[in-house]
Amino acid sequence: MKKRGFEFQRMEDLVNVLGESFNFVFYITSRKIDYLLSQNDHDYLIAAGRAKPWLIDYLEQPRRATDDFVE
């Protein structure tokens, strides 16, 4: 299997691609590899390194009725 990757120059481009994609495994990191953000085939969002505190903070934020959040 060939390993493939894409480099995005703007975060907006990455958000647009992920917003139009579904049901696939992805891994996001920086050139420094100081964080890893991933979604697996069970729809779990996984964070390591600098992304871990960001994900914890995001999950602790109160949800609004208008948020697209399904439990």
CSV table of N, CA and C in Angstrom, one decimal:
chain,number,residue,atom,x,y,z
A,1,MET,N,0.8,-1.2,0.0
A,1,MET,CA,0.0,0.0,0.0
A,1,MET,C,0.9,1.2,0.0
A,2,LYS,N,0.5,2.2,-0.8
A,2,LYS,CA,1.3,3.4,-0.9
A,2,LYS,C,0.8,4.4,0.2
A,3,LYS,N,1.8,5.0,0.8
A,3,LYS,CA,1.4,6.0,1.8
A,3,LYS,C,1.3,7.4,1.1
A,4,ARG,N,0.2,8.1,1.5
A,4,ARG,CA,0.0,9.4,0.8
A,4,ARG,C,-0.3,10.4,1.9
A,5,GLY,N,0.0,11.6,1.5
A,5,GLY,CA,-0.2,12.8,2.4
A,5,GLY,C,-0.4,14.0,1.6
A,6,PHE,N,-1.0,15.0,2.3
A,6,PHE,CA,-1.3,16.3,1.6
A,6,PHE,C,-0.8,17.4,2.6
A,7,GLU,N,-0.2,18.4,2.1
A,7,GLU,CA,0.2,19.5,2.9
A,7,GLU,C,-0.7,20.7,2.5
A,8,PHE,N,-1.3,21.3,3.6
A,8,PHE,CA,-2.2,22.4,3.4
A,8,PHE,C,-1.5,23.7,3.8
A,9,GLN,N,-1.5,24.7,3.0
A,9,GLN,CA,-0.9,25.9,3.3
A,9,GLN,C,-1.7,26.8,4.3
A,10,ARG,N,-3.1,26.6,4.1
A,10,ARG,CA,-4.0,27.4,5.0
A,10,ARG,C,-4.9,26.4,5.7
A,11,MET,N,-5.1,26.7,7.0
A,11,MET,CA,-6.0,25.9,7.8
A,11,MET,C,-7.4,25.8,7.2
A,12,GLU,N,-7.8,26.9,6.6
A,12,GLU,CA,-9.2,27.0,6.0
A,12,GLU,C,-9.3,25.9,4.9
A,13,ASP,N,-8.3,25.6,4.2
A,13,ASP,CA,-8.4,24.6,3.2
A,13,ASP,C,-8.5,23.2,3.8
A,14,LEU,N,-7.8,22.9,4.9
A,14,LEU,CA,-8.0,21.7,5.6
A,14,LEU,C,-9.4,21.5,6.2
A,15,VAL,N,-9.9,22.6,6.7
A,15,VAL,CA,-11.3,22.5,7.3
A,15,VAL,C,-12.3,22.3,6.2
A,16,ASN,N,-12.1,22.9,5.0
A,16,ASN,CA,-13.0,22.7,3.9
A,16,ASN,C,-13.0,21.2,3.4
A,17,VAL,N,-11.8,20.6,3.3
A,17,VAL,CA,-11.7,19.2,2.9
A,17,VAL,C,-12.3,18.3,3.9
A,18,LEU,N,-12.0,18.5,5.2
A,18,LEU,CA,-12.6,17.6,6.2
A,18,LEU,C,-14.1,17.8,6.2
A,19,GLY,N,-14.6,19.0,6.0
A,19,GLY,CA,-16.1,19.3,6.0
A,19,GLY,C,-16.8,18.6,4.9
A,20,GLU,N,-16.1,18.3,3.8
A,20,GLU,CA,-16.8,17.7,2.7
A,20,GLU,C,-16.5,16.2,2.7
A,21,SER,N,-15.8,15.7,3.7
A,21,SER,CA,-15.4,14.3,3.7
A,21,SER,C,-16.1,13.6,4.8
A,22,PHE,N,-16.3,12.2,4.7
A,22,PHE,CA,-16.9,11.5,5.8
A,22,PHE,C,-16.4,10.1,5.8
A,23,ASN,N,-16.5,9.4,6.9
A,23,ASN,CA,-16.2,8.0,7.1
A,23,ASN,C,-14.9,7.6,6.5
A,24,PHE,N,-13.8,8.3,7.0
A,24,PHE,CA,-12.5,7.9,6.6
A,24,PHE,C,-11.5,8.2,7.7
A,25,VAL,N,-10.5,7.4,7.8
A,25,VAL,CA,-9.4,7.7,8.8
A,25,VAL,C,-8.5,8.8,8.3
A,26,PHE,N,-8.2,9.7,9.2
A,26,PHE,CA,-7.2,10.7,8.8
A,26,PHE,C,-6.3,11.0,10.0
A,27,TYR,N,-5.1,11.5,9.7
A,27,TYR,CA,-4.1,11.9,10.7
A,27,TYR,C,-3.6,13.3,10.3
A,28,ILE,N,-3.6,14.2,11.2
A,28,ILE,CA,-3.1,15.6,11.0
A,28,ILE,C,-2.0,15.9,11.9
A,29,THR,N,-0.9,16.4,11.4
A,29,THR,CA,0.2,16.8,12.2
A,29,THR,C,0.9,18.0,11.6
A,30,SER,N,1.9,18.6,12.3
A,30,SER,CA,2.6,19.7,11.8
A,30,SER,C,4.0,19.2,11.2
A,31,ARG,N,4.7,20.0,10.6
A,31,ARG,CA,6.0,19.6,10.1
A,31,ARG,C,6.9,19.3,11.3
A,32,LYS,N,6.7,19.9,12.4
A,32,LYS,CA,7.5,19.6,13.6
A,32,LYS,C,7.1,18.3,14.3
A,33,ILE,N,6.0,17.8,13.9
A,33,ILE,CA,5.4,16.6,14.5
A,33,ILE,C,5.2,16.7,16.0
A,34,ASP,N,4.7,17.9,16.4
A,34,ASP,CA,4.6,18.2,17.8
A,34,ASP,C,3.1,18.0,18.3
A,35,TYR,N,2.3,17.5,17.4
A,35,TYR,CA,0.9,17.1,17.7
A,35,TYR,C,0.4,16.1,16.7
A,36,LEU,N,-0.6,15.4,17.1
A,36,LEU,CA,-1.3,14.5,16.2
A,36,LEU,C,-2.8,14.6,16.5
A,37,LEU,N,-3.6,14.8,15.5
A,37,LEU,CA,-5.0,14.8,15.6
A,37,LEU,C,-5.5,13.7,14.6
A,38,SER,N,-6.3,12.8,15.0
A,38,SER,CA,-6.7,11.7,14.1
A,38,SER,C,-8.2,11.3,14.4
A,39,GLN,N,-8.8,10.8,13.3
A,39,GLN,CA,-10.1,10.2,13.5
A,39,GLN,C,-10.0,8.8,12.9
A,40,ASN,N,-10.5,7.8,13.7
A,40,ASN,CA,-10.4,6.5,13.3
A,40,ASN,C,-11.7,6.0,12.6
A,41,ASP,N,-11.7,4.7,12.2
A,41,ASP,CA,-12.9,4.2,11.5
A,41,ASP,C,-14.1,3.9,12.4
A,42,HIS,N,-13.9,4.1,13.7
A,42,HIS,CA,-15.0,4.0,14.7
A,42,HIS,C,-15.6,5.4,15.0
A,43,ASP,N,-15.1,6.4,14.3
A,43,ASP,CA,-15.5,7.8,14.5
A,43,ASP,C,-15.0,8.4,15.8
A,44,TYR,N,-13.9,7.9,16.3
A,44,TYR,CA,-13.3,8.5,17.5
A,44,TYR,C,-12.3,9.6,17.1
A,45,LEU,N,-12.3,10.7,17.8
A,45,LEU,CA,-11.3,11.8,17.5
A,45,LEU,C,-10.3,11.6,18.6
A,46,ILE,N,-9.0,11.5,18.2
A,46,ILE,CA,-7.9,11.2,19.0
A,46,ILE,C,-6.9,12.3,18.9
A,47,ALA,N,-6.3,12.7,20.1
A,47,ALA,CA,-5.4,13.8,20.1
A,47,ALA,C,-4.2,13.4,20.9
A,48,ALA,N,-3.0,13.8,20.5
A,48,ALA,CA,-1.8,13.6,21.2
A,48,ALA,C,-0.9,14.9,21.1
A,49,GLY,N,0.1,15.0,22.0
A,49,GLY,CA,1.0,16.1,22.0
A,49,GLY,C,0.2,17.4,22.2
A,50,ARG,N,0.5,18.5,21.5
A,50,ARG,CA,-0.1,19.8,21.7
A,50,ARG,C,-1.6,19.8,21.4
A,51,ALA,N,-2.1,18.8,20.6
A,51,ALA,CA,-3.5,18.7,20.3
A,51,ALA,C,-4.3,18.2,21.5
A,52,LYS,N,-3.7,17.5,22.4
A,52,LYS,CA,-4.5,16.9,23.5
A,52,LYS,C,-5.2,18.0,24.4
A,53,PRO,N,-4.5,19.0,24.9
A,53,PRO,CA,-5.1,20.0,25.7
A,53,PRO,C,-6.2,20.8,24.9
A,54,TRP,N,-6.0,20.9,23.6
A,54,TRP,CA,-7.0,21.6,22.8
A,54,TRP,C,-8.3,20.8,22.7
A,55,LEU,N,-8.2,19.5,22.5
A,55,LEU,CA,-9.3,18.6,22.4
A,55,LEU,C,-10.1,18.6,23.8
A,56,ILE,N,-9.3,18.5,24.9
A,56,ILE,CA,-9.9,18.5,26.2
A,56,ILE,C,-10.7,19.8,26.4
A,57,ASP,N,-10.1,20.9,26.1
A,57,ASP,CA,-10.8,22.2,26.2
A,57,ASP,C,-12.0,22.2,25.4
A,58,TYR,N,-11.9,21.8,24.2
A,58,TYR,CA,-13.1,21.8,23.2
A,58,TYR,C,-14.2,21.0,23.8
A,59,LEU,N,-13.9,19.8,24.3
A,59,LEU,CA,-15.0,18.9,24.8
A,59,LEU,C,-15.6,19.5,26.1
A,60,GLU,N,-14.9,20.3,26.9
A,60,GLU,CA,-15.4,20.8,28.1
A,60,GLU,C,-16.3,22.1,27.9
A,61,GLN,N,-16.3,22.6,26.7
A,61,GLN,CA,-17.1,23.8,26.4
A,61,GLN,C,-18.5,23.4,26.3
A,62,PRO,N,-19.4,24.3,26.9
A,62,PRO,CA,-20.8,24.0,26.9
A,62,PRO,C,-21.3,24.0,25.4
A,63,ARG,N,-22.3,23.2,25.2
A,63,ARG,CA,-22.9,23.0,23.8
A,63,ARG,C,-24.1,23.9,23.7
A,64,ARG,N,-24.4,24.4,22.5
A,64,ARG,CA,-25.6,25.2,22.3
A,64,ARG,C,-26.5,24.3,21.5
A,65,ALA,N,-27.8,24.7,21.5
A,65,ALA,CA,-28.8,23.9,20.8
A,65,ALA,C,-28.5,23.9,19.3
A,66,THR,N,-27.8,24.9,18.8
A,66,THR,CA,-27.5,25.0,17.4
A,66,THR,C,-26.3,24.3,17.0
A,67,ASP,N,-25.6,23.7,17.9
A,67,ASP,CA,-24.4,22.9,17.6
A,67,ASP,C,-24.8,21.6,16.9
A,68,ASP,N,-24.0,21.2,15.9
A,68,ASP,CA,-24.3,19.9,15.3
A,68,ASP,C,-23.5,18.9,16.1
A,69,PHE,N,-24.1,18.4,17.2
A,69,PHE,CA,-23.5,17.5,18.1
A,69,PHE,C,-24.4,16.4,18.4
A,70,VAL,N,-24.0,15.2,18.1
A,70,VAL,CA,-24.9,14.0,18.4
A,70,VAL,C,-24.2,13.1,19.4
A,71,GLU,N,-25.0,12.8,20.4
A,71,GLU,CA,-24.4,11.9,21.4
A,71,GLU,C,-24.9,10.5,21.2
